[in-house]
Amino acid sequence: MNKGGIIVKRVSDLHNQRFLEELKAFLSIPSISSKSEHKQDVQEAARWTAQSLQRIGLEHVEVIQTDGHPIVYGDWLHAEGKPTVLIYGHYDVQPEDPVDLWETPPFEPVIKDDKIYARGATDDKGQLFIHIKALELLFEEYGELPINVKLCIEGEEEVASPHLPPYINENEEKLHADAVVVSDTSFIDKGQPAICTSLRGALAMELTVKTANTDLHSGTYGGAVPNSVHALVTILDSLHDSSGKVAVEGFYEGVPEPTEKLKKEVAEVPFDEERIKQELGLDALYGEEGFTFQERVGVRPTLEINGVTGGFQGEGLKTIVPCEASAKISCRLVGDQDPEKIYELLMDHVKKQCPTGARAELIKYIQASPVSLDSQDPMIQTAAEAYEKVYGTRPLFPKEGGSIPIVEVFARVLKSPVVLMGFGLPSENLHAPNEHFHLENFRKGIETVCDYYEKLGKQ
Amino acid sequence: MNKGGIIVKRVSDLHNQRFLEELKAFLSIPSISSKSEHKQDVQEAARWTAQSLQRIGLEHVEVIQTDGHPIVYGDWLHAEGKPTVLIYGHYDVQPEDPVDLWETPPFEPVIKDDKIYARGATDDKGQLFIHIKALELLFEEYGELPINVKLCIEGEEEVASPHLPPYINENEEKLHADAVVVSDTSFIDKGQPAICTSLRGALAMELTVKTANTDLHSGTYGGAVPNSVHALVTILDSLHDSSGKVAVEGFYEGVPEPTEKLKKEVAEVPFDEERIKQELGLDALYGEEGFTFQERVGVRPTLEINGVTGGFQGEGLKTIVPCEASAKISCRLVGDQDPEKIYELLMDHVKKQCPTGARAELIKYIQASPVSLDSQDPMIQTAAEAYEKVYGTRPLFPKEGGSIPIVEVFARVLKSPVVLMGFGLPSENLHAPNEHFHLENFRKGIETVCDYYEKLGKQ
């Protein structure tokens, strides 16, 4: 198989239309894992995923129920003496809010300018579907697969995979593979593929501040009783210093000083400040002093407030002293930063900064350790060759700022290299309104994955 | 008429049940002036108020449409040679949020332990209704009124009366009176009446901070782009210093240094710190250093954040860098503080404090100047005598922390003393869930008002 050969022809001519109709059906299921009212939709997406595995010829297909959302498993293990690849992806999606900023409804997929618009288009249904369709084409072409495959697809990635780690721990042998392949990351830019070799850890929390037992009239009590929003903004503002550094004592312990080699590697990822500012509608970028944009998003830890709420937020005004306010906070961690330790440091910090008369509580939602991968691993290098063949460009090996908490678990428990074969673009609004996926990368992604698995089968 | 006489008997025996049924009907109308979806309800409350004036025998009853909500007018001017009183009140109410904290639905009035629970019960429908029912009893008793009365009842008090000042200015002669009587304030405590002699001014605003043109993935961009919530909390936290003082340059210009006389007067208002803390469920009170609780709520200016919103606020988590966040802010002003000037100072302050990469906008909703009244005015002293007769206790003359913006306009345009005859209690949850009104003060309020108008008629 090569570019212009049978597989490539089939993706563009015969299969493309049907594949897109199937992808649209997948994207129409509002499988938002973080919202309890979508529990049945998440189940439906799991069922849909399992059926799509069964239909192409995978075996032992199961929908495994957990205390949260189900795990979908399937395999094909008849390529004797050939490598085994575990394909991981997720069928759950981010919430659609703020829904009024979507140009078309988030769960009614629309194709425009060779891009498909829907929540989950790039993160991760579209990318996951690349693998399923690549396997389908390989089955069609050869009546079998060039390698052994296992698929493990979860519905809780967007809520930090609470139930997958125990499943992996209990099924080490069942899931054992020569490589774990994940398509849930991004290119550097259109036409410039990337295989990510580092993922930051994560720690997500909710901070709640309470004062009086009810909202009070600001005319009667204002200025003389604690105000929960004042207390909250005091605590939140204390989390960073004026140079953009996280101001929580001990936060940077375990963060490696960037070596000259790492700085050089990071600097190789192209970066155009003016273009980013223009794309994002920003007057200026902003971050930790002494580090470049690429370092800030790739190898430095961060603390971001993801949302804040408290008091009256409706139309017009309501002159109250609000009694409760809260914020969602998340950290990205690197090196030897331990999420459990960071959480404790944050609890101490919040306690110290909480003003008189206010009571603060910090609840942990999720935590994940950072992970680092070796770009020289043969499983990663072979993937790079497949990209080069299809795209005509060798992928870069960037340090990704995001977290896929389960990657660290796969690497640690299965002791396998993890190959982060992303097909998204950074501009595709993942986690934001108008999420989309470039169909060029859907088609070429299928070709790349076919070529990768064929290459692995020939080694 | 005296305590135990005809009027008092009628309130308790014959009329009480009917009056309460009428008050319940009034309170059932969700006349929330700040929410556009309640526009028709506000109209309905105006119509209801006008009918209740007509029914008791008032003349020239009108529902005067404005560009906002209507003004209701009515009068009775046949007491030749007797004083004329202009009664002001408002039929609009605060929003009901947070509605899930109400023990009974806010617009389904319920009587429990001789208190009536509903939005508007004490602020101001219940207090306004005292005057309407007092006039009804006087008409019944004498076939006429002992004084001339004019009623001017608005539907925009809770949104700072945007359309009443031009109406007052254009109808100076029509509204002219020897005193303006307002029942929209509170007792010091159960059994201790108060006639408020000072109202703080008000300035209410919304601060909005924007960064990128969309929410961004915190893994991809966090730590390297401006975060609207970070910028907002930095600005908000800069509004006060650590001693509780407002930290906006020039804010305290025009604020009179409390004289020894004023400090003494303010200190006369009883204050029980332990009881207030217990009632409000607070560990500690908090406010501007160097001032007492009574000074903080009565004669000092304040700046309170009434609400804050931004980014993801739903269930669970969403790891974004939010692109927009906002806060509602309101000030209480005293002395010669000019709301227009304070607004300009705040705009300068926000501009200076706004971090790199963020754009802040401060919009003004309402403004009102502070007002001071002379407790020795005969119209106020006569009201005090009426209270003393009915309650057996002489009222105190506190400095009220709240703002009734229109009071300053009445005092300035009509050049009349304003008598703030409150019948609420500070514990009645005005502007908060489970607002209520003590029916003892509804009944005794009617008696007090009857006695006041009779006393004025005899002078």
mmCIF file of N, CA and C in Angstrom, chain B residues 29-32 37-46 91:
data_model
loop_
_atom_site.group_PDB
_atom_site.id
_atom_site.type_symbol
_atom_site.label_atom_id
_atom_site.label_comp_id
_atom_site.label_asym_id
_atom_site.label_seq_id
_atom_site.Cartn_x
_atom_site.Cartn_y
_atom_site.Cartn_z
ATOM 1 N N ILE B 29 -48.564 38.723 42.949
ATOM 2 C CA ILE B 29 -48.175 39.229 41.620
ATOM 3 C C ILE B 29 -46.649 39.350 41.565
ATOM 4 N N PRO B 30 -45.974 38.600 40.701
ATOM 5 C CA PRO B 30 -44.495 38.634 40.681
ATOM 6 C C PRO B 30 -43.958 39.875 39.948
ATOM 7 N N SER B 31 -44.144 41.024 40.565
ATOM 8 C CA SER B 31 -43.808 42.297 39.906
ATOM 9 C C SER B 31 -42.330 42.636 40.075
ATOM 10 N N ILE B 32 -41.475 41.800 39.476
ATOM 11 C CA ILE B 32 -40.018 41.984 39.552
ATOM 12 C C ILE B 32 -39.594 42.987 38.480
ATOM 13 N N GLU B 37 -38.879 39.691 31.578
ATOM 14 C CA GLU B 37 -39.962 38.722 31.383
ATOM 15 C C GLU B 37 -41.130 38.952 32.356
ATOM 16 N N HIS B 38 -40.955 39.848 33.336
ATOM 17 C CA HIS B 38 -42.041 40.132 34.285
ATOM 18 C C HIS B 38 -42.736 41.471 33.997
ATOM 19 N N LYS B 39 -42.491 42.019 32.799
ATOM 20 C CA LYS B 39 -43.061 43.333 32.448
ATOM 21 C C LYS B 39 -44.581 43.343 32.645
ATOM 22 N N GLN B 40 -45.246 42.297 32.176
ATOM 23 C CA GLN B 40 -46.713 42.261 32.291
ATOM 24 C C GLN B 40 -47.154 42.134 33.752
ATOM 25 N N ASP B 41 -46.380 41.421 34.555
ATOM 26 C CA ASP B 41 -46.712 41.288 35.974
ATOM 27 C C ASP B 41 -46.603 42.634 36.683
ATOM 28 N N VAL B 42 -45.612 43.425 36.283
ATOM 29 C CA VAL B 42 -45.449 44.745 36.898
ATOM 30 C C VAL B 42 -46.655 45.620 36.525
ATOM 31 N N GLN B 43 -47.085 45.540 35.269
ATOM 32 C CA GLN B 43 -48.295 46.261 34.838
ATOM 33 C C GLN B 43 -49.502 45.818 35.670
ATOM 34 N N GLU B 44 -49.609 44.519 35.878
ATOM 35 C CA GLU B 44 -50.731 43.967 36.641
ATOM 36 C C GLU B 44 -50.717 44.496 38.083
ATOM 37 N N ALA B 45 -49.533 44.590 38.669
ATOM 38 C CA ALA B 45 -49.425 45.113 40.036
ATOM 39 C C ALA B 45 -49.825 46.591 40.088
ATOM 40 N N ALA B 46 -49.486 47.340 39.027
ATOM 41 C CA ALA B 46 -49.862 48.758 38.967
ATOM 42 C C ALA B 46 -51.387 48.878 38.914
ATOM 43 N N TYR B 91 -44.593 49.290 44.337
ATOM 44 C CA TYR B 91 -45.274 47.998 44.180
ATOM 45 C C TYR B 91 -44.391 46.987 43.458
#
